[in-house]
Structure formats: structure tokens, C-alpha cells
mmCIF file of N, CA and C in Angstrom:
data_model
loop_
_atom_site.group_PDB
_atom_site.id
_atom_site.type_symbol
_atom_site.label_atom_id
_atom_site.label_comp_id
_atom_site.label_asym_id
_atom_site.label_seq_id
_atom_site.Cartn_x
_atom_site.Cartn_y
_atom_site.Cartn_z
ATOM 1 N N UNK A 113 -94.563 -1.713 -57.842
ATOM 2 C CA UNK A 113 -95.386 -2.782 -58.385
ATOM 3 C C UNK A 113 -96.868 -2.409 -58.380
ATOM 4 N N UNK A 114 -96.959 -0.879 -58.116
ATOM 5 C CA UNK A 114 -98.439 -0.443 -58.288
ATOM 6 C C UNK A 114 -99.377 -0.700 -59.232
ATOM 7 N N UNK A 115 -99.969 -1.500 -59.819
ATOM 8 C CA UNK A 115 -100.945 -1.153 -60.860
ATOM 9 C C UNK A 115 -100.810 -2.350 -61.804
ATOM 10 N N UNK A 116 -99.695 -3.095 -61.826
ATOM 11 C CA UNK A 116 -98.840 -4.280 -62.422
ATOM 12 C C UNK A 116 -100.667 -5.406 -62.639
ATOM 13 N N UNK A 117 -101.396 -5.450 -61.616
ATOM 14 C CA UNK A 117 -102.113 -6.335 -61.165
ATOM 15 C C UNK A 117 -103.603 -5.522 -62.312
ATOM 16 N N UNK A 118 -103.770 -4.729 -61.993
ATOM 17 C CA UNK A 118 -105.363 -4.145 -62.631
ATOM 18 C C UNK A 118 -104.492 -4.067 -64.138
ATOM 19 N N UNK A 119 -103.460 -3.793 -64.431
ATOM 20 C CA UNK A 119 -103.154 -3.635 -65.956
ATOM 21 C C UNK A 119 -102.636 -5.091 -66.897
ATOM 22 N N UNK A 120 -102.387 -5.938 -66.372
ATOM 23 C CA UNK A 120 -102.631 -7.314 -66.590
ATOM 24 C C UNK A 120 -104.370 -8.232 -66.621
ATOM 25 N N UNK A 121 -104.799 -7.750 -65.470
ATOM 26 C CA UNK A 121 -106.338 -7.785 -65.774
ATOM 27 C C UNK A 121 -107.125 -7.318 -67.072
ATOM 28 N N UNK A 122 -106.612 -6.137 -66.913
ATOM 29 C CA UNK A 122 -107.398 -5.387 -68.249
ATOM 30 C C UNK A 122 -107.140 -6.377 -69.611
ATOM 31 N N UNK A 123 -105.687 -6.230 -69.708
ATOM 32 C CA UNK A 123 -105.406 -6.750 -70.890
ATOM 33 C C UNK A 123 -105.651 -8.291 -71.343
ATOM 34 N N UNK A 124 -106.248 -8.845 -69.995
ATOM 35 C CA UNK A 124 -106.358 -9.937 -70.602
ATOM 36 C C UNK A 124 -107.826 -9.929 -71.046
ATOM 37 N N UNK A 125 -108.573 -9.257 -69.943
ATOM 38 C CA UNK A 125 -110.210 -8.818 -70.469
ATOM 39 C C UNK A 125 -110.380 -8.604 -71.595
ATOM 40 N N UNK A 126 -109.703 -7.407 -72.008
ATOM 41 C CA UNK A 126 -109.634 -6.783 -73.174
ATOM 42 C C UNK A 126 -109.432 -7.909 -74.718
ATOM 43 N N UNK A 127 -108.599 -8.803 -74.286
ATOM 44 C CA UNK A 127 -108.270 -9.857 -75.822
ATOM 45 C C UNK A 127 -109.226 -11.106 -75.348
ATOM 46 N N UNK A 128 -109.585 -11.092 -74.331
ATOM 47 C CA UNK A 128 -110.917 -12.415 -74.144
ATOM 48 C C UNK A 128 -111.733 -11.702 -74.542
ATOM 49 N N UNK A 129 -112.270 -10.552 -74.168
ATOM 50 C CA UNK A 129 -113.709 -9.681 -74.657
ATOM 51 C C UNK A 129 -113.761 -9.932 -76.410
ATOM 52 N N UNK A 130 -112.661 -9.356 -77.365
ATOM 53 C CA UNK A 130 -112.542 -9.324 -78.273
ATOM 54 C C UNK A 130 -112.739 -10.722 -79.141
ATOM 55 N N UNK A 131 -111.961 -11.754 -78.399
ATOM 56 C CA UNK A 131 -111.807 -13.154 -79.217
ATOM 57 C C UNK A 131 -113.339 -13.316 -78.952
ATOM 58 N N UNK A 132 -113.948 -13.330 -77.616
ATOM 59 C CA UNK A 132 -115.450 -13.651 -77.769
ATOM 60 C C UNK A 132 -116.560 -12.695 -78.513
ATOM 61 N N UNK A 133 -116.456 -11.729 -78.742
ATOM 62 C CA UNK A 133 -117.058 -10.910 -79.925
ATOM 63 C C UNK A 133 -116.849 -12.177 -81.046
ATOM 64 N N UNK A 134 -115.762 -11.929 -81.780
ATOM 65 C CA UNK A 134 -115.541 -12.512 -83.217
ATOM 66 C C UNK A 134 -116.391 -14.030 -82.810
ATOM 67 N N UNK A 135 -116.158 -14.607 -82.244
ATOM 68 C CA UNK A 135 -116.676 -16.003 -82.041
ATOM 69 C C UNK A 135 -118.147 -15.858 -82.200
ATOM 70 N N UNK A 136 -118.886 -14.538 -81.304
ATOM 71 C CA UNK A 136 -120.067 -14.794 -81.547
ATOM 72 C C UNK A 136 -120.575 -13.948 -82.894
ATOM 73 N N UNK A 137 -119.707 -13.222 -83.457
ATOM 74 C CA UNK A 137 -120.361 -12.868 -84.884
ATOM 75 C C UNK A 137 -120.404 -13.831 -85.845
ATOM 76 N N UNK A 138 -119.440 -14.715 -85.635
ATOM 77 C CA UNK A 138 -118.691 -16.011 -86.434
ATOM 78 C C UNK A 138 -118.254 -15.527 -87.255
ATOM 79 N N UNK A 139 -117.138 -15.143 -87.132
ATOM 80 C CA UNK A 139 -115.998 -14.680 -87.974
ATOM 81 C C UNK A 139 -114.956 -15.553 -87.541
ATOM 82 N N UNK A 140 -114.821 -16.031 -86.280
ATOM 83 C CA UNK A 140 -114.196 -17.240 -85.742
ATOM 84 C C UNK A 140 -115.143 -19.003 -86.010
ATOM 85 N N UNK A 141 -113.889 -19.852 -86.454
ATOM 86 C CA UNK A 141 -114.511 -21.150 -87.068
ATOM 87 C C UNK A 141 -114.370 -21.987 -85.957
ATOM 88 N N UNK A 142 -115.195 -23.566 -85.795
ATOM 89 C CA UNK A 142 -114.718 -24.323 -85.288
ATOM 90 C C UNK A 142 -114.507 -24.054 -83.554
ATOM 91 N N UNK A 143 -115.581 -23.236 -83.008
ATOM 92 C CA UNK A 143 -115.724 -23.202 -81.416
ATOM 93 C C UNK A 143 -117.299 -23.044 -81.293
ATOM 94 N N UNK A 144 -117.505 -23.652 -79.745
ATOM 95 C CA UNK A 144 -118.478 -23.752 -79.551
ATOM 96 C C UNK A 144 -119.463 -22.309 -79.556
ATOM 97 N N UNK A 145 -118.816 -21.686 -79.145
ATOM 98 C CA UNK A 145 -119.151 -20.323 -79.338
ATOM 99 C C UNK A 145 -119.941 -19.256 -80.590
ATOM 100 N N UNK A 146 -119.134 -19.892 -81.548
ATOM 101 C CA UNK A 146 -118.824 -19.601 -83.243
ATOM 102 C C UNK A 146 -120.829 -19.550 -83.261
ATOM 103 N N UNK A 147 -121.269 -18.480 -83.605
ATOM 104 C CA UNK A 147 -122.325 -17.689 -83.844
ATOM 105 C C UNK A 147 -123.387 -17.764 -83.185
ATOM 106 N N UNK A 148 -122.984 -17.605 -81.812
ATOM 107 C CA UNK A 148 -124.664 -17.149 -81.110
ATOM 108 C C UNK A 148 -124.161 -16.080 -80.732
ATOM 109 N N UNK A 149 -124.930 -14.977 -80.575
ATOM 110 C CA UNK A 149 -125.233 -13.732 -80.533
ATOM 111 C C UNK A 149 -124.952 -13.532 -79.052
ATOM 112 N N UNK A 150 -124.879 -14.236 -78.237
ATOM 113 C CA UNK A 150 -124.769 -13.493 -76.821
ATOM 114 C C UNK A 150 -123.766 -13.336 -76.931
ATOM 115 N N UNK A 151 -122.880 -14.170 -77.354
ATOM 116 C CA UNK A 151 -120.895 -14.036 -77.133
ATOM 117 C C UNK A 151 -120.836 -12.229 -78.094
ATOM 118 N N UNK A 152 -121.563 -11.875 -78.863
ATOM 119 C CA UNK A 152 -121.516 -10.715 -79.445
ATOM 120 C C UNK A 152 -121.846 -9.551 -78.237
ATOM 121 N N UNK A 153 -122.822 -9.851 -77.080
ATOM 122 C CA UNK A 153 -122.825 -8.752 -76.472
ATOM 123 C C UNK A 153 -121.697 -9.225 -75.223
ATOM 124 N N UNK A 154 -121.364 -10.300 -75.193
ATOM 125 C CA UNK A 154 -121.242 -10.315 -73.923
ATOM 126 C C UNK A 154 -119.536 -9.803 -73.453
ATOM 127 N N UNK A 155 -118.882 -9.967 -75.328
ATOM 128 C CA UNK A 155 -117.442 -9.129 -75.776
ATOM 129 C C UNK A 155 -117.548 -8.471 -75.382
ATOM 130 N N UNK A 156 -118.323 -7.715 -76.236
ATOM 131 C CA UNK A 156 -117.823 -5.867 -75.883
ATOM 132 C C UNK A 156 -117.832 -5.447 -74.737
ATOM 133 N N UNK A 157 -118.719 -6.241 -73.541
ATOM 134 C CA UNK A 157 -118.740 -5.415 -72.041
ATOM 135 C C UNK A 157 -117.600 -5.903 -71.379
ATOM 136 N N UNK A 158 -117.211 -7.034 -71.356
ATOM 137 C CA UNK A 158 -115.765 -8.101 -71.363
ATOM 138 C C UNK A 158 -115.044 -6.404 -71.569
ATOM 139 N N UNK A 159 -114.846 -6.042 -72.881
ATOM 140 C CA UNK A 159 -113.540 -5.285 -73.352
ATOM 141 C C UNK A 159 -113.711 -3.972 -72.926
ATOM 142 N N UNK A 160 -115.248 -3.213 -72.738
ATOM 143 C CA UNK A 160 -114.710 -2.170 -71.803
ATOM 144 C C UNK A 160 -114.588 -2.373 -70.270
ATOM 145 N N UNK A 161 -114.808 -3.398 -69.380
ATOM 146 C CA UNK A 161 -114.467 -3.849 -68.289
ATOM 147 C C UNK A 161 -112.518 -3.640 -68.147
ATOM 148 N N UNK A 162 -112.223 -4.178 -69.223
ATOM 149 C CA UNK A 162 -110.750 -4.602 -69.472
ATOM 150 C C UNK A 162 -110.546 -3.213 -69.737
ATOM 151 N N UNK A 163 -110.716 -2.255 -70.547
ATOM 152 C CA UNK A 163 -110.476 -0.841 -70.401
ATOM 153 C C UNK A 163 -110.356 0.443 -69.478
ATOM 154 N N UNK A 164 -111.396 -0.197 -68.380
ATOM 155 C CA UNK A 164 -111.274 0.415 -67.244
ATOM 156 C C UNK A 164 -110.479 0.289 -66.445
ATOM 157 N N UNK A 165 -110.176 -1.294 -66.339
ATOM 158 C CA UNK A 165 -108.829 -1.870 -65.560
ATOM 159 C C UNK A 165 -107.688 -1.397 -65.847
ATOM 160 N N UNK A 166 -107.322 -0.881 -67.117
ATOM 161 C CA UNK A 166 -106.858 -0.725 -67.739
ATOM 162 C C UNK A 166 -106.212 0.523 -67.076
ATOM 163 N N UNK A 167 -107.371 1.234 -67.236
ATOM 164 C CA UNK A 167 -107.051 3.084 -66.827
ATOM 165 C C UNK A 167 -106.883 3.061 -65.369
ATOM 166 N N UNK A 168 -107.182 2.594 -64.673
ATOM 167 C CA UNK A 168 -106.946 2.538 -63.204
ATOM 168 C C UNK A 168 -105.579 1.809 -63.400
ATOM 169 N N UNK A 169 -105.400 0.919 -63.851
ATOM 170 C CA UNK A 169 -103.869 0.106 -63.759
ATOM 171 C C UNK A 169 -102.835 1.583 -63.938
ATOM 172 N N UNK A 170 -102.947 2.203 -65.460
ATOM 173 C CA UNK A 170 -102.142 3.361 -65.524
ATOM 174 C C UNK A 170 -102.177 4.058 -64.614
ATOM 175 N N UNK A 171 -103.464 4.967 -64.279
ATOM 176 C CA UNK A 171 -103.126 5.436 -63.163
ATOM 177 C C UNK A 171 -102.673 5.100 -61.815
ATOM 178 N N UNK A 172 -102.512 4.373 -61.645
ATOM 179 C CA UNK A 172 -102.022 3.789 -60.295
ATOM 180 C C UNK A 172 -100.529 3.764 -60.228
ATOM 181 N N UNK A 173 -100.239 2.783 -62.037
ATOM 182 C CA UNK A 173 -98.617 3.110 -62.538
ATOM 183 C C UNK A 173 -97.880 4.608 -62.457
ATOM 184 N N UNK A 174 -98.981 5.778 -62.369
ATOM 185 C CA UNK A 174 -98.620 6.718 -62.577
ATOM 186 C C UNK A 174 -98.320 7.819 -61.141
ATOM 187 N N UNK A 175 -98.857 7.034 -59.941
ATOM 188 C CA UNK A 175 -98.519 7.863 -58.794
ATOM 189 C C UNK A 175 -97.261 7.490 -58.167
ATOM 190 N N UNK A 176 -96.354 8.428 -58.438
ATOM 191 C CA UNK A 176 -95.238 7.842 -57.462
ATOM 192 C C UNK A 176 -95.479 8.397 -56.381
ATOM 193 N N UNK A 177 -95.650 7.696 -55.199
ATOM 194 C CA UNK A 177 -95.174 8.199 -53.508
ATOM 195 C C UNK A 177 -94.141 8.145 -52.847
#
């Protein structure tokens, strides 16, 4: 069950980072979010946060002891 925990993290980082990008470019309608510019930076660090989790999750999946 190594890694189960940081690779669930990631991935959820990773599709919150993203949905909040689009929201703040406004490409997403109808949220409060929907075009201020911080939700634009504040995605992308969201999604490589979630990327890192990501790679540590694999690797972790990847040591058997």
C-alpha cells in the first residue's frame, strides 16, 4: 500500500490545479472563479505540486522490500 496515498494526492492536485486554471482564464462559465487571473497562476503551481506527488507516489509504488 506504498505510495497509494501521495499518488491519489497528486491526482487530485493535478485535476483541481487544472479545473482552476480554466476557471481563471474563463474558459469555464458560471463560477465564482470564472476570470480573475490569480486562479490562472495559482493552477499551474496546484498541478505541478500534484506532479511531484505524483512521482514520489510512483516511486514509492516502485520499491519493493
Amino acid at each position: 500500500m506504498r505510495g497509494w496515498f501521495r499518488l491519489t494526492l497528486g491526482l487530485l492536485a493535478v485535476v483541481l490545479g487544472a479545473l482552476w486554471t480554466v476557471q481563471g482564464l474563463g474558459y469555464a462559465t458560471d463560477s465564482v472563479m470564472t476570470g480573475h487571473r490569480i486562479w490562472a497562476v495559482i493552477g499551474p503551481v496546484v498541478v505541478l505540486i500534484g506532479l511531484v506527488a505524483l512521482y514520489f507516489g510512483m516511486r514509492a509504488r516502485g520499491h519493493r522490500d
